[in-house]
mmCIF file of C-alpha atoms in Angstrom:
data_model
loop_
_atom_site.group_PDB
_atom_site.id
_atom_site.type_symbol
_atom_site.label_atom_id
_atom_site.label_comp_id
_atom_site.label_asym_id
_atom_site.label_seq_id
_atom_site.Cartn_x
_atom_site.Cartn_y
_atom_site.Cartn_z
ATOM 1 C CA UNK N 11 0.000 0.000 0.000
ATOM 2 C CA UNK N 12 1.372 3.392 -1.208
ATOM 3 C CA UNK N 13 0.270 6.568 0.994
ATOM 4 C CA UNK N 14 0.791 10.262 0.456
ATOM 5 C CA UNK N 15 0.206 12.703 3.447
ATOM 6 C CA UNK N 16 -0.183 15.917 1.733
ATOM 7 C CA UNK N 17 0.169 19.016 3.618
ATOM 8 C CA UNK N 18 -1.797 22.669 1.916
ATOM 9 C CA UNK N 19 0.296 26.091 2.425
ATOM 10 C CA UNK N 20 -1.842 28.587 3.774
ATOM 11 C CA UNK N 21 -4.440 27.168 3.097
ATOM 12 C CA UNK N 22 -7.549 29.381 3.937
ATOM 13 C CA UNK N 23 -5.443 32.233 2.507
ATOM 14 C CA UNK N 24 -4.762 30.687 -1.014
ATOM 15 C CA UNK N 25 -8.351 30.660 -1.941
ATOM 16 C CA UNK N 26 -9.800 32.305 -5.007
ATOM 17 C CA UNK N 27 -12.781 34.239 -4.018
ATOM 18 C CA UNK N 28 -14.084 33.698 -7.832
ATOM 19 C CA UNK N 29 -13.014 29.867 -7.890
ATOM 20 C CA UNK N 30 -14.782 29.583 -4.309
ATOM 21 C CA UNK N 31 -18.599 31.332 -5.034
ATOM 22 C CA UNK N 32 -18.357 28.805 -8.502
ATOM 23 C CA UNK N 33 -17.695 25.628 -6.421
ATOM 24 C CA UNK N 34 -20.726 26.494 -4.062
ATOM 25 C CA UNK N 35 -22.805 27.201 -6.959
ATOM 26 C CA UNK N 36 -21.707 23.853 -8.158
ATOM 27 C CA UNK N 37 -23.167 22.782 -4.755
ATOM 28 C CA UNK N 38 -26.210 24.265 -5.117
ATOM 29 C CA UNK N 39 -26.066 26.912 -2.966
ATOM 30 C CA UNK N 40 -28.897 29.459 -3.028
ATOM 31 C CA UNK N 41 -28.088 32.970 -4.229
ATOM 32 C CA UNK N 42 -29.000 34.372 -1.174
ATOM 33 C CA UNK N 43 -26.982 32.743 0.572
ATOM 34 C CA UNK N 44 -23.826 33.231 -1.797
ATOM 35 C CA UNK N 45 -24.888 36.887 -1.588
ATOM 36 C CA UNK N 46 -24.455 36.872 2.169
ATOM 37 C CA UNK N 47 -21.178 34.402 2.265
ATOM 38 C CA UNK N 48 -19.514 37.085 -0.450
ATOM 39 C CA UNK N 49 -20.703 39.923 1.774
ATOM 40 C CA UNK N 50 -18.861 38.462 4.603
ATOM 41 C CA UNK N 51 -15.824 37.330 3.350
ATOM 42 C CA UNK N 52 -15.169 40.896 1.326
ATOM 43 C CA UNK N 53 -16.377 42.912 3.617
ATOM 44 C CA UNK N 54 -13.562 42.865 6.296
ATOM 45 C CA UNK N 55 -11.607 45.251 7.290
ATOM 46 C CA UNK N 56 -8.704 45.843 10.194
ATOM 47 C CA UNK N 57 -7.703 48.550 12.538
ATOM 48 C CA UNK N 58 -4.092 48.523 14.328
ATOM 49 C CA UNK N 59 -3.230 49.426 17.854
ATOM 50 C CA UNK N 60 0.263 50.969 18.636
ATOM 51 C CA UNK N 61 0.409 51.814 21.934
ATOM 52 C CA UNK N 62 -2.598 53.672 22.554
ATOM 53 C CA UNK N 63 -3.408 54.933 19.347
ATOM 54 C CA UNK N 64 -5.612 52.786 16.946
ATOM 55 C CA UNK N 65 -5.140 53.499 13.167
ATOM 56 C CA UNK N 66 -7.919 53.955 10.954
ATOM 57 C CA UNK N 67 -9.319 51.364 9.361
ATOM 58 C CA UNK N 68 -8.396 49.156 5.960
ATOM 59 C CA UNK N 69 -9.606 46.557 4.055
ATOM 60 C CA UNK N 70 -7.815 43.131 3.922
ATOM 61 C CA UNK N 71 -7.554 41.131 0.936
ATOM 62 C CA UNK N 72 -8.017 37.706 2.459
ATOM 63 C CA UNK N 73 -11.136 35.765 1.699
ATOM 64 C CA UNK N 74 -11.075 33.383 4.634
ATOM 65 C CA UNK N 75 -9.410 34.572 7.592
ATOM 66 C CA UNK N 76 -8.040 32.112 10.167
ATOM 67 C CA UNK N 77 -10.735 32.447 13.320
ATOM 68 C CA UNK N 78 -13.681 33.759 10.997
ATOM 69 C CA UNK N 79 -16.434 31.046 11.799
ATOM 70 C CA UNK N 80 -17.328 30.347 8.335
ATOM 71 C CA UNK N 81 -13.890 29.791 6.521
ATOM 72 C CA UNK N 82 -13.515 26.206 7.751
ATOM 73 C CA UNK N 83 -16.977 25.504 6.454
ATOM 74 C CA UNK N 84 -16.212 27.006 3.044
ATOM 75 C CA UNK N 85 -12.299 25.597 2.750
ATOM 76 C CA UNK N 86 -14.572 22.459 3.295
ATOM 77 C CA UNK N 87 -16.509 23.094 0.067
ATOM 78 C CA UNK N 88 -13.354 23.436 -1.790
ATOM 79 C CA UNK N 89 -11.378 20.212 -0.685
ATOM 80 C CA UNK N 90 -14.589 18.636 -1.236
ATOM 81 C CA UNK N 91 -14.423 19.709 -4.566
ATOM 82 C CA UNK N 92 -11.210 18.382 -5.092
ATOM 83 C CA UNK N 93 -11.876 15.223 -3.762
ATOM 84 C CA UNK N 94 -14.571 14.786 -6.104
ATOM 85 C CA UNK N 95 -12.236 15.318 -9.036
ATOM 86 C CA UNK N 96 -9.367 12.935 -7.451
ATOM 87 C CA UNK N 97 -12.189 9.936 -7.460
ATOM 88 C CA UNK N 98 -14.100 10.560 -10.732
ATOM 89 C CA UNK N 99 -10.925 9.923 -12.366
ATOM 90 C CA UNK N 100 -9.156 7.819 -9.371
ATOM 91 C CA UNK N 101 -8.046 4.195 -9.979
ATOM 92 C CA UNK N 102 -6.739 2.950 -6.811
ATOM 93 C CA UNK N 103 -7.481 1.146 -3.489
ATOM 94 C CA UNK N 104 -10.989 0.261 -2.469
ATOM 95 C CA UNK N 105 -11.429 -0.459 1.069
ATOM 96 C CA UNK N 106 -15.033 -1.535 1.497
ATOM 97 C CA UNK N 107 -15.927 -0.136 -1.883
ATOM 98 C CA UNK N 108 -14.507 3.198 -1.460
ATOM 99 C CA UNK N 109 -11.574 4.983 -2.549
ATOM 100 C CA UNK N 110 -9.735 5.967 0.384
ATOM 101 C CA UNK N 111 -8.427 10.013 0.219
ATOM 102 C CA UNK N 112 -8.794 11.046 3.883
ATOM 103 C CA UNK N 113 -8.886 14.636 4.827
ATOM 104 C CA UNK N 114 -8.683 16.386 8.200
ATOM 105 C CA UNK N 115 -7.886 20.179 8.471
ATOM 106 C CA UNK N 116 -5.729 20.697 5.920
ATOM 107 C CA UNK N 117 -3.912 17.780 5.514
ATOM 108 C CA UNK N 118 -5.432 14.700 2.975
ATOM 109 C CA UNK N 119 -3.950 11.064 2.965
ATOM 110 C CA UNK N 120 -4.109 9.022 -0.050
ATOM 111 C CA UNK N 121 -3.679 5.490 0.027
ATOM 112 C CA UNK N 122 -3.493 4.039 -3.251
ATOM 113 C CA UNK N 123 -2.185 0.114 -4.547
ATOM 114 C CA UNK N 124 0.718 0.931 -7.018
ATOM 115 C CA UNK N 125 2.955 3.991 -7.056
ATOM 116 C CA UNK N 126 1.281 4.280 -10.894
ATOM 117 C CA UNK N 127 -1.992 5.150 -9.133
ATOM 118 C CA UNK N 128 -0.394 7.681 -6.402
ATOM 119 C CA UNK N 129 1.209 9.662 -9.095
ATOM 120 C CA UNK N 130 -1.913 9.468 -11.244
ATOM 121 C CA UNK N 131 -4.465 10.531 -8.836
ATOM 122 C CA UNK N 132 -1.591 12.762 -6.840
ATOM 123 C CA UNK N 133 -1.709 15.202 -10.386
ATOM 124 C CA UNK N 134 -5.095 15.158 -10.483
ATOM 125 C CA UNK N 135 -5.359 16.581 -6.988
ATOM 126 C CA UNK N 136 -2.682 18.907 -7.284
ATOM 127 C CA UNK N 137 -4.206 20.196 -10.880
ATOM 128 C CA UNK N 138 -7.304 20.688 -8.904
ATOM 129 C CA UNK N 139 -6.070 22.413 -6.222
ATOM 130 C CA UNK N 140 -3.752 24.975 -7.954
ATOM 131 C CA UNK N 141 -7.155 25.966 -9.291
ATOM 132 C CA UNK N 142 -8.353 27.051 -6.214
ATOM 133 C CA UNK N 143 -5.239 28.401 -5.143
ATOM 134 C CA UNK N 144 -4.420 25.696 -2.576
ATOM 135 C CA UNK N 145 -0.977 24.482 -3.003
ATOM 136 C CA UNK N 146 0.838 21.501 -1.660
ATOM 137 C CA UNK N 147 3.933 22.137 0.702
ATOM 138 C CA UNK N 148 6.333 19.915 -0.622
ATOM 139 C CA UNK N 149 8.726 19.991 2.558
ATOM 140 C CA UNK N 150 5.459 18.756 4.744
ATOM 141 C CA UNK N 151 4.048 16.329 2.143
ATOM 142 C CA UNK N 152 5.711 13.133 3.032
ATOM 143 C CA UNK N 153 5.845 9.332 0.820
ATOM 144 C CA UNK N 154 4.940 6.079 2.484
ATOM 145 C CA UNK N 155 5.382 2.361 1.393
ATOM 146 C CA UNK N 156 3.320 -0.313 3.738
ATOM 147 C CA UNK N 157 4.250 -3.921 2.852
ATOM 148 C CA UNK N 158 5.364 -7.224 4.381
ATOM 149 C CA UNK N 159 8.763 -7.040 2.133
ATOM 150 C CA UNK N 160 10.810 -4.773 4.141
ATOM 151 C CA UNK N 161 13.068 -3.769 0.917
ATOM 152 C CA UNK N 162 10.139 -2.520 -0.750
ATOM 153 C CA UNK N 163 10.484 0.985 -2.626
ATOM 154 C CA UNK N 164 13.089 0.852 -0.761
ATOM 155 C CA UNK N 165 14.254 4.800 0.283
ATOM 156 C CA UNK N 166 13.420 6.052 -3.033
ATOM 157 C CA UNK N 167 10.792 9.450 -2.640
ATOM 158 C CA UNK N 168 8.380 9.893 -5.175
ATOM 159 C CA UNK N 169 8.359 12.757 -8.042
ATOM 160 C CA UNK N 170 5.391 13.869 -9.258
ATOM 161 C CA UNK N 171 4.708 17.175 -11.065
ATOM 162 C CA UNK N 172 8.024 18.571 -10.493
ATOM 163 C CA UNK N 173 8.005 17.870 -6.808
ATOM 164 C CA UNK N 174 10.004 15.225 -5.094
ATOM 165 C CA UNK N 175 8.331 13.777 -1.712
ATOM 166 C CA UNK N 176 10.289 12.376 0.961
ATOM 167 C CA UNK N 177 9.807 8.777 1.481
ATOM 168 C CA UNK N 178 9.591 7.593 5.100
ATOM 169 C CA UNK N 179 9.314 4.935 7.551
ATOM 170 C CA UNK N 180 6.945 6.541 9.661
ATOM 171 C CA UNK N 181 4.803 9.619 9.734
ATOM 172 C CA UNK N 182 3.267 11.549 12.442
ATOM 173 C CA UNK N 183 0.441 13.919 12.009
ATOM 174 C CA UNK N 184 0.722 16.791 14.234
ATOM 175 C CA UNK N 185 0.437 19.914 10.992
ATOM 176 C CA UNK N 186 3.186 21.838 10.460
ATOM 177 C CA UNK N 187 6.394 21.404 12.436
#
């Protein structure tokens, strides 16, 4: 069993406004409420304190802002739509009928049969994402073999799309070090 852990860069930051209202359209989002997500994702602006003085306020570019309650409900809608990319044109493990991509936060685990199929559906997801803006941090993103033969794939990482991951024994989870 091949597995990818794939780490996203900045990930609420990297999202398109444009590419976002499209994928919840895609979802079937009422207007209305696309109206109001827009409103408050544009609409934000920021005031400094130095000292005691507080600067007037400006407007900050970001669409979803790390601590706003909606952006992990909306980065949702756009891994989601990624995912649904990576398995309409995924050929890899089934585990009880399903292709396995996992996703928590952002961070998304593929486990896949061959190191054919990881590549495949690796560009696919990357393709995807780079659409959105989300991209992949390479030094995070680590390569996994699990098999009985202990020489297998032996301490060779994996290139795909011009990035080269870093195969490893073991992985632990705990987001960006």
């Amino acid at each position: 069993m091949h597995k990818l852990f794939i780490n996203f860069n900045k990930s609420y930051y990297s999202v398109r406004g444009k590419v976002l209202y499209d994928i919840l359209t895609e979802f079937g989002i009422p207007m209305k409420l696309l109206r109001l997500i827009k409103m408050c994702v544009t609409e934000k602006y920021n005031r400094a304190r130095v000292g005691k003085h507080l600067s007037d306020t400006y407007p900050t570019g970001i669409y979803l802002k790390q601590g706003d309650a909606l952006s992990p409900l909306l980065f949702n809608f756009v891994l989601e739509n990624a995912i649904r990319v990576v398995q309409e044109n995924q050929d890899g493990l089934k585990l009880d009928g399903t292709h396995q991509l996992l996703i928590f936060a952002n961070d998304a685990n593929m486990l896949v049969g061959s190191v054919y199929n990881i590549k495949e559906n690796t560009e696919t997801l990357l393709v995807c994402s780079k659409e959105t803006g989300l991209e992949v941090s390479v030094d995070v993103t680590k390569y996994m073999i699990m098999s009985r033969d202990q020489n297998a794939g032996r301490s060779h990482n994996i290139k795909i799309d011009n990035s080269s991951f870093e195969r490893v024994k073991d992985f632990k989870c705990l987001g960006k070090p």
